[in-house]
């Protein structure tokens, strides 16, 4: 397509190349900017001066220097640390973020992941031909053999120590773990290793391995020790199982005995305390009653000394009242008229009680008649001389007592 004698469209490669050469000639002071073209489309005369050439070289050198300086920019990701070395010697450690160092070959950097959880398996399953035991077998304090295999998990805490202080960190962790486990098992008994202190042994391993690696300045932190296999050799496994069951039965019986003792002893102690309190109460009651009786006797004796006759009569009457309160038979003696009456009052009272309970439908019959007639009793009771004789007999009887 033509537009005012010009062709509309992208420029061809020859035209681009000619424009580039004209600009380059202008930079170096040549006459390519407005010089005439030789016949046949050849290049213009290129005559650079030294000043323009120096400026061009400087610009190129500056661009190269900027590119070289920019090669020292690097990024450290989260959870990583980068160690910068100067001609192979440690310079500094940088954390996560955009960092810069002097470009190669002056300085270099190496990045390691410090938060990554690394693991090392300790305890090989290979069997030694001379002993027939695994390499993970070791001797306990009571001269028994146990087989222990476990995994050590750790992270990095110092990138510089990890890179420069040890040639192989995994090997250092493995050797420190083997040394620690043999030390701990060597001072423990087989029952403690197998059953009683299994979790405690894992915690002791963490502390022991960390202490040895700190001495080596390995730059790692032990996070956890997982015991995968703790057992005795297969030749004695059945015997150890029987011994473990016997120990479990022993503990069970012991716990049952302690439970029974905890139930019986408090009851016995409570019974003993109750009996002691009852005995103390009985003692206090008897002593108080005896002291009260003694005080009452002393008070009565004092009154008796003031009026002996009156006190004798009073004591006699009180004693007779107490005795006759519990007697169901009453005897009436009449010496003057020689009339002796026996009344079966106990039967009468019993029948009266039954009648009150059973009602009027149960008639009562007298069990025994009255021994003396009422006619003979009335004159005797009405005779004044008989009354005087009875009173004289009672007074003489009291005086004789």
Short mmCIF file of C-alpha atoms in Angstrom, two decimals:
data_model
loop_
_atom_site.label_atom_id
_atom_site.label_comp_id
_atom_site.label_asym_id
_atom_site.label_seq_id
_atom_site.Cartn_x
_atom_site.Cartn_y
_atom_site.Cartn_z
CA UNK A 1 0.00 0.00 0.00
CA UNK A 2 1.45 3.41 -1.08
CA UNK A 3 0.81 6.68 0.76
CA UNK A 4 2.33 9.87 -0.82
CA UNK A 5 5.03 7.92 -2.49
CA UNK A 6 5.95 5.97 0.71
CA UNK A 7 5.35 2.42 1.58
CA UNK A 8 3.23 1.87 4.74
CA UNK A 9 4.45 -1.16 6.78
CA UNK A 10 7.12 -2.33 9.20
CA UNK A 11 10.69 -1.30 8.37
CA UNK A 12 12.94 -3.96 6.94
CA UNK A 13 16.13 -5.24 8.60
CA UNK A 14 18.44 -3.24 6.38
CA UNK A 15 16.85 0.02 7.43
CA UNK A 16 17.10 -0.90 11.13
CA UNK A 17 20.76 -1.80 10.72
CA UNK A 18 21.52 1.53 8.99
CA UNK A 19 19.78 3.47 11.80
CA UNK A 20 21.85 1.62 14.42
CA UNK A 21 25.11 2.36 12.62
CA UNK A 22 24.23 6.05 12.28
CA UNK A 23 23.54 6.33 16.03
CA UNK A 24 26.74 4.47 16.88
CA UNK A 25 28.72 6.75 14.56
CA UNK A 26 27.17 9.79 16.25
CA UNK A 27 28.28 8.54 19.64
CA UNK A 28 31.89 8.10 18.55
CA UNK A 29 31.89 11.42 16.65
CA UNK A 30 31.69 10.06 13.13
CA UNK A 31 29.89 11.72 10.28
CA UNK A 32 27.26 9.10 9.89
CA UNK A 33 24.56 11.50 11.10
CA UNK A 34 24.37 13.62 7.89
CA UNK A 35 27.15 12.33 5.61
CA UNK A 36 26.56 11.13 2.11
CA UNK A 37 26.08 7.53 1.35
CA UNK A 38 28.55 5.94 -1.07
CA UNK A 39 27.18 4.52 -4.23
CA UNK A 40 25.66 1.08 -3.90
CA UNK A 41 24.39 1.67 -0.32
CA UNK A 42 27.81 1.26 1.38
CA UNK A 43 28.60 2.47 4.88
CA UNK A 44 29.58 6.09 5.49
CA UNK A 45 33.07 7.13 6.35
CA UNK A 46 33.67 6.25 10.06
CA UNK A 47 36.18 8.60 11.67
CA UNK A 48 35.77 8.45 15.56
CA UNK A 49 37.74 10.81 17.86
CA UNK A 50 39.33 9.72 21.18
CA UNK A 51 37.04 11.74 23.44
CA UNK A 52 33.88 10.26 22.04
CA UNK A 53 35.41 6.80 22.15
CA UNK A 54 36.27 7.25 25.81
CA UNK A 55 32.72 8.29 26.63
CA UNK A 56 31.34 5.25 24.83
CA UNK A 57 33.71 2.87 26.58
CA UNK A 58 32.82 4.43 29.92
CA UNK A 59 29.12 3.96 29.30
CA UNK A 60 29.63 0.34 28.36
CA UNK A 61 31.83 -0.23 31.41
CA UNK A 62 29.21 1.40 33.64
CA UNK A 63 26.50 -0.85 32.30
CA UNK A 64 28.70 -3.90 32.81
CA UNK A 65 29.55 -2.73 36.35
CA UNK A 66 25.88 -2.28 37.20
CA UNK A 67 25.10 -5.75 35.92
CA UNK A 68 28.02 -7.22 37.90
CA UNK A 69 26.99 -5.38 41.09
CA UNK A 70 23.39 -6.50 40.63
CA UNK A 71 24.50 -10.11 40.56
CA UNK A 72 25.19 -9.80 44.31
CA UNK A 73 21.49 -9.36 45.14
CA UNK A 74 19.77 -12.51 46.44
CA UNK A 75 16.66 -13.46 48.41
CA UNK A 76 16.59 -15.61 51.57
CA UNK A 77 13.26 -17.35 52.11
CA UNK A 78 11.45 -17.64 55.44
CA UNK A 79 12.87 -20.40 57.63
CA UNK A 80 16.30 -20.19 55.97
CA UNK A 81 19.67 -18.64 56.75
CA UNK A 82 22.41 -17.70 54.33
CA UNK A 83 26.11 -17.79 55.08
CA UNK A 84 28.27 -15.25 53.17
CA UNK A 85 31.95 -16.03 52.59
CA UNK A 86 34.69 -13.71 51.37
CA UNK A 87 37.21 -15.57 49.21
CA UNK A 88 36.04 -18.78 50.90
CA UNK A 89 36.32 -17.45 54.48
CA UNK A 90 33.26 -16.95 56.69
CA UNK A 91 32.03 -13.37 56.74
CA UNK A 92 28.51 -13.20 58.22
CA UNK A 93 25.12 -14.92 58.48
CA UNK A 94 21.95 -13.25 57.20
CA UNK A 95 18.31 -14.13 57.87
CA UNK A 96 15.24 -14.13 55.66
CA UNK A 97 14.69 -11.18 53.32
CA UNK A 98 16.31 -9.34 50.39
CA UNK A 99 20.10 -9.40 50.90
CA UNK A 100 23.18 -8.21 49.03
CA UNK A 101 26.79 -9.30 48.96
CA UNK A 102 29.80 -8.40 46.89
CA UNK A 103 29.59 -10.12 43.51
CA UNK A 104 31.49 -13.21 42.52
CA UNK A 105 34.38 -13.98 42.87
CA UNK A 106 34.82 -11.70 45.90
CA UNK A 107 31.94 -13.07 47.95
CA UNK A 108 29.63 -16.06 47.73
CA UNK A 109 26.63 -17.24 49.75
CA UNK A 110 25.16 -20.60 50.72
CA UNK A 111 21.61 -20.97 51.97
CA UNK A 112 20.42 -23.68 54.37
CA UNK A 113 16.99 -24.46 55.84
CA UNK A 114 17.18 -24.02 59.61
CA UNK A 115 13.56 -24.89 60.47
CA UNK A 116 13.40 -28.11 58.47
CA UNK A 117 12.96 -31.16 60.69
CA UNK A 118 15.72 -33.64 59.89
CA UNK A 119 15.85 -37.23 61.15
CA UNK A 120 18.52 -39.87 61.63
CA UNK A 121 17.85 -43.58 62.26
CA UNK A 122 20.06 -45.12 64.94
CA UNK A 123 20.48 -48.89 65.27
CA UNK A 124 21.26 -51.18 62.39
CA UNK A 125 19.48 -54.49 61.92
CA UNK A 126 22.49 -56.26 60.50
CA UNK A 127 23.50 -59.39 62.46
CA UNK A 128 27.10 -59.96 63.50
CA UNK A 129 28.38 -63.36 62.44
CA UNK A 130 30.53 -63.83 65.56
CA UNK A 131 27.79 -63.23 68.16
CA UNK A 132 24.57 -63.77 66.23
CA UNK A 133 23.22 -60.48 67.59
CA UNK A 134 22.25 -57.27 65.87
CA UNK A 135 24.53 -54.24 65.88
CA UNK A 136 21.87 -52.39 67.89
CA UNK A 137 22.16 -54.85 70.81
CA UNK A 138 23.76 -53.57 74.01
CA UNK A 139 24.45 -54.70 77.58
CA UNK A 140 22.48 -53.52 80.62
CA UNK A 141 23.68 -53.04 84.19
CA UNK A 142 22.42 -56.47 85.30
CA UNK A 143 24.25 -58.11 82.36
CA UNK A 144 21.26 -58.62 80.09
CA UNK A 145 21.11 -57.86 76.36
CA UNK A 146 18.53 -55.55 74.83
CA UNK A 147 18.00 -54.42 71.27
CA UNK A 148 17.18 -50.70 70.85
CA UNK A 149 16.41 -48.86 67.63
CA UNK A 150 15.20 -45.28 67.53
CA UNK A 151 14.97 -42.14 65.41
CA UNK A 152 16.52 -38.78 66.31
CA UNK A 153 14.82 -35.63 64.99
CA UNK A 154 16.70 -32.34 64.96
CA UNK A 155 16.80 -28.86 63.43
CA UNK A 156 19.61 -26.38 62.77
CA UNK A 157 20.27 -23.53 65.16
CA UNK A 158 23.52 -22.16 63.66
CA UNK A 159 24.08 -22.27 59.90
CA UNK A 160 27.78 -21.38 60.21
CA UNK A 161 28.50 -24.26 62.60
CA UNK A 162 26.45 -26.62 60.44
CA UNK A 163 28.49 -25.76 57.33
CA UNK A 164 32.00 -25.29 58.72
CA UNK A 165 32.36 -27.08 62.08
CA UNK A 166 31.45 -30.63 60.99
CA UNK A 167 32.05 -32.51 57.81
CA UNK A 168 28.88 -34.64 58.14
CA UNK A 169 26.23 -33.51 60.61
CA UNK A 170 24.10 -36.63 60.18
CA UNK A 171 27.09 -38.82 61.03
CA UNK A 172 27.87 -36.70 64.07
CA UNK A 173 24.27 -37.00 65.31
CA UNK A 174 24.27 -40.77 64.71
CA UNK A 175 27.54 -41.33 66.57
CA UNK A 176 26.50 -39.11 69.49
CA UNK A 177 23.19 -40.98 69.71
CA UNK A 178 24.88 -44.40 69.80
CA UNK A 179 27.26 -43.22 72.51
CA UNK A 180 24.43 -41.75 74.59
CA UNK A 181 22.14 -44.78 74.37
CA UNK A 182 24.89 -47.20 75.35
CA UNK A 183 25.76 -45.05 78.34
CA UNK A 184 22.16 -44.81 79.54
CA UNK A 185 21.38 -48.51 78.99
CA UNK A 186 24.66 -49.51 80.63
CA UNK A 187 23.63 -47.93 83.93
CA UNK A 188 20.02 -49.21 83.84
CA UNK A 189 18.48 -52.61 84.56
CA UNK A 190 16.69 -54.60 81.92
CA UNK A 191 13.22 -54.22 83.50
CA UNK A 192 13.73 -50.48 83.68
CA UNK A 193 14.71 -50.30 80.02
CA UNK A 194 11.91 -52.54 78.75
CA UNK A 195 8.95 -51.47 80.87
CA UNK A 196 9.44 -49.06 83.76
CA UNK A 197 11.48 -46.12 82.38
CA UNK A 198 10.93 -46.38 78.66
CA UNK A 199 9.62 -42.82 78.27
CA UNK A 200 12.19 -41.49 80.70
CA UNK A 201 14.99 -43.06 78.66
CA UNK A 202 13.83 -41.14 75.58
CA UNK A 203 13.96 -37.87 77.54
CA UNK A 204 17.43 -38.73 78.89
CA UNK A 205 18.60 -39.47 75.36
CA UNK A 206 17.54 -36.01 74.18
CA UNK A 207 19.57 -34.33 76.94
CA UNK A 208 22.63 -36.55 76.50
CA UNK A 209 22.77 -36.23 72.70
CA UNK A 210 22.33 -32.46 72.89
CA UNK A 211 25.16 -32.17 75.41
CA UNK A 212 27.56 -34.14 73.21
CA UNK A 213 26.65 -32.18 70.06
CA UNK A 214 27.12 -28.89 71.90
CA UNK A 215 30.64 -29.98 72.78
CA UNK A 216 31.24 -30.66 69.08
CA UNK A 217 29.65 -27.29 68.17
CA UNK A 218 27.51 -29.04 65.57
CA UNK A 219 24.97 -26.21 65.40
CA UNK A 220 21.90 -28.46 65.76
CA UNK A 221 19.04 -28.72 68.26
CA UNK A 222 17.65 -32.15 69.18
CA UNK A 223 13.86 -31.98 69.09
CA UNK A 224 12.71 -35.52 69.82
CA UNK A 225 13.77 -39.15 70.16
CA UNK A 226 11.27 -41.80 69.05
CA UNK A 227 11.94 -45.32 70.31
CA UNK A 228 10.87 -47.69 67.55
CA UNK A 229 11.97 -51.01 69.02
CA UNK A 230 13.05 -51.98 72.53
CA UNK A 231 13.17 -55.74 73.07
CA UNK A 232 15.34 -58.60 74.22
CA UNK A 233 16.84 -61.20 71.88
CA UNK A 234 14.43 -63.69 70.38
CA UNK A 235 16.05 -66.59 72.25
CA UNK A 236 14.86 -65.29 75.65
CA UNK A 237 11.74 -63.38 74.61
CA UNK A 238 9.32 -66.00 76.00
CA UNK A 239 11.06 -66.05 79.39
CA UNK A 240 10.94 -62.27 79.62
CA UNK A 241 7.24 -62.28 78.79
CA UNK A 242 6.55 -64.76 81.60
CA UNK A 243 8.57 -62.68 84.02
CA UNK A 244 6.67 -59.57 83.01
CA UNK A 245 3.31 -61.30 83.57
CA UNK A 246 4.47 -62.48 86.99
CA UNK A 247 5.49 -58.94 87.89
CA UNK A 248 2.11 -57.64 86.74
CA UNK A 249 0.32 -60.24 88.90
CA UNK A 250 2.50 -59.28 91.85
CA UNK A 251 1.59 -55.64 91.47
CA UNK A 252 -2.09 -56.50 91.12
CA UNK A 253 -2.12 -58.60 94.29
CA UNK A 254 -0.22 -55.90 96.10
CA UNK A 255 -2.75 -53.29 95.05
CA UNK A 256 -5.62 -55.53 96.12
CA UNK A 257 -4.00 -56.04 99.53
CA UNK A 258 -3.50 -52.33 99.95
CA UNK A 259 -7.11 -51.70 98.97
CA UNK A 260 -8.31 -54.26 101.55
CA UNK A 261 -6.08 -52.74 104.21
CA UNK A 262 -7.37 -49.28 103.34
CA UNK A 263 -10.91 -50.57 103.85
CA UNK A 264 -10.40 -52.59 107.05
CA UNK A 265 -7.97 -50.41 108.98
CA UNK A 266 -10.18 -47.29 109.08
CA UNK A 267 -13.14 -49.40 110.24
CA UNK A 268 -11.06 -50.98 112.98
CA UNK A 269 -9.73 -47.61 114.04
CA UNK A 270 -13.26 -46.21 114.13
CA UNK A 271 -14.50 -49.15 116.22
CA UNK A 272 -11.57 -48.76 118.61
CA UNK A 273 -12.23 -45.06 118.96
CA UNK A 274 -15.95 -45.70 119.59
CA UNK A 275 -15.21 -48.31 122.27
CA UNK A 276 -12.70 -45.99 123.90
CA UNK A 277 -15.27 -43.20 123.96
CA UNK A 278 -17.93 -45.53 125.37
CA UNK A 279 -15.56 -46.74 128.07
CA UNK A 280 -14.65 -43.18 128.92
CA UNK A 281 -18.34 -42.27 129.11
CA UNK A 282 -19.08 -45.28 131.33
CA UNK A 283 -16.19 -44.36 133.58
CA UNK A 284 -17.35 -40.78 133.85
CA UNK A 285 -20.93 -41.90 134.54
CA UNK A 286 -19.94 -44.37 137.29
CA UNK A 287 -17.52 -41.97 138.93
CA UNK A 288 -20.09 -39.18 138.87
CA UNK A 289 -22.78 -41.47 140.29
CA UNK A 290 -20.45 -42.68 143.05
CA UNK A 291 -19.47 -39.14 143.91
CA UNK A 292 -23.14 -38.15 143.94
CA UNK A 293 -24.04 -41.05 146.22
CA UNK A 294 -21.19 -40.16 148.54
CA UNK A 295 -22.29 -36.54 148.68
CA UNK A 296 -25.91 -37.60 149.28
CA UNK A 297 -24.79 -39.97 152.07
CA UNK A 298 -22.77 -37.23 153.70
CA UNK A 299 -25.67 -34.83 153.52
CA UNK A 300 -28.06 -37.45 154.95
CA UNK A 301 -25.57 -38.30 157.68
CA UNK A 302 -25.33 -34.67 158.64
CA UNK A 303 -29.11 -34.44 158.91
CA UNK A 304 -29.19 -37.77 160.78
CA UNK A 305 -26.85 -36.37 163.43
CA UNK A 306 -29.27 -33.51 163.98
CA UNK A 307 -32.43 -35.72 164.40
CA UNK A 308 -31.72 -39.46 164.42
CA UNK A 309 -35.28 -40.62 165.13
CA UNK A 310 -36.85 -38.54 162.39
CA UNK A 311 -34.25 -39.63 159.85
CA UNK A 312 -34.76 -43.32 160.75
CA UNK A 313 -38.50 -43.01 160.19
CA UNK A 314 -37.97 -41.18 156.92
CA UNK A 315 -35.46 -43.71 155.67
CA UNK A 316 -37.76 -46.56 156.65
CA UNK A 317 -40.74 -45.03 154.86
CA UNK A 318 -38.72 -44.27 151.72
CA UNK A 319 -37.32 -47.76 151.65
CA UNK A 320 -40.72 -49.38 152.05
CA UNK A 321 -42.15 -47.15 149.29
CA UNK A 322 -39.45 -48.27 146.89
CA UNK A 323 -39.96 -51.93 147.78
CA UNK A 324 -43.77 -51.96 147.60
CA UNK A 325 -43.77 -50.08 144.29
CA UNK A 326 -42.46 -53.23 142.59
CA UNK A 327 -44.58 -55.79 144.57
CA UNK A 328 -47.92 -57.03 143.25
CA UNK A 329 -49.02 -58.75 146.51
CA UNK A 330 -50.29 -56.82 149.52
CA UNK A 331 -50.42 -58.35 153.06
CA UNK A 332 -52.62 -56.81 155.70
CA UNK A 333 -51.83 -57.91 159.28
CA UNK A 334 -54.16 -57.25 162.12
CA UNK A 335 -52.59 -58.63 165.30
CA UNK A 336 -55.22 -57.39 167.70
CA UNK A 337 -58.13 -59.10 165.92
CA UNK A 338 -55.96 -61.92 164.49
CA UNK A 339 -57.33 -61.21 161.04
CA UNK A 340 -54.83 -61.99 158.23
CA UNK A 341 -56.01 -61.03 154.76
CA UNK A 342 -54.28 -62.28 151.58
CA UNK A 343 -55.45 -60.51 148.50
CA UNK A 344 -54.24 -61.84 145.09
CA UNK A 345 -53.75 -58.34 143.77
CA UNK A 346 -51.30 -59.48 141.07
CA UNK A 347 -53.97 -61.66 139.46
CA UNK A 348 -56.56 -58.96 139.81
CA UNK A 349 -54.29 -56.38 138.23
CA UNK A 350 -53.41 -58.77 135.39
CA UNK A 351 -57.10 -59.50 134.73
CA UNK A 352 -57.87 -55.78 134.87
CA UNK A 353 -55.19 -55.17 132.29
CA UNK A 354 -56.48 -57.88 129.98
CA UNK A 355 -60.02 -56.59 130.40
CA UNK A 356 -58.98 -53.09 129.40
CA UNK A 357 -57.33 -54.45 126.25
CA UNK A 358 -59.98 -57.04 125.28
CA UNK A 359 -63.06 -54.92 126.15
CA UNK A 360 -66.24 -55.85 127.99
CA UNK A 361 -66.89 -58.98 125.91
CA UNK A 362 -64.35 -60.96 127.99
CA UNK A 363 -65.82 -61.46 131.47
CA UNK A 364 -63.39 -61.86 134.30
CA UNK A 365 -63.78 -64.51 137.00
CA UNK A 366 -62.17 -64.20 140.40
CA UNK A 367 -59.35 -66.64 140.82
CA UNK A 368 -59.55 -66.87 144.65
CA UNK A 369 -62.07 -65.66 147.22
CA UNK A 370 -61.23 -63.27 150.00
CA UNK A 371 -59.87 -65.18 152.98
CA UNK A 372 -61.63 -63.17 155.70
CA UNK A 373 -65.24 -61.92 155.72
CA UNK A 374 -65.88 -58.25 155.69
CA UNK A 375 -68.09 -58.45 158.81
CA UNK A 376 -65.21 -59.62 160.96
CA UNK A 377 -62.91 -56.94 159.55
CA UNK A 378 -65.21 -54.00 160.28
CA UNK A 379 -65.31 -54.36 164.11
CA UNK A 380 -61.58 -54.80 164.22
CA UNK A 381 -61.06 -51.75 162.11
CA UNK A 382 -63.55 -49.78 164.18
CA UNK A 383 -62.11 -50.76 167.60
CA UNK A 384 -59.91 -47.91 168.92
CA UNK A 385 -58.01 -50.19 171.23
CA UNK A 386 -56.99 -52.35 168.31
CA UNK A 387 -55.63 -49.28 166.50
CA UNK A 388 -53.66 -48.20 169.58
CA UNK A 389 -52.25 -51.71 169.92
CA UNK A 390 -51.10 -51.76 166.30
CA UNK A 391 -49.46 -48.35 166.59
CA UNK A 392 -47.65 -49.45 169.76
CA UNK A 393 -46.38 -52.55 168.03
CA UNK A 394 -45.08 -50.53 165.06
CA UNK A 395 -43.28 -48.06 167.37
CA UNK A 396 -41.70 -50.87 169.37
CA UNK A 397 -40.66 -52.57 166.14
CA UNK A 398 -38.99 -49.36 164.88
CA UNK A 399 -37.23 -48.83 168.22
CA UNK A 400 -35.93 -52.37 168.21
CA UNK A 401 -34.53 -51.88 164.67
#
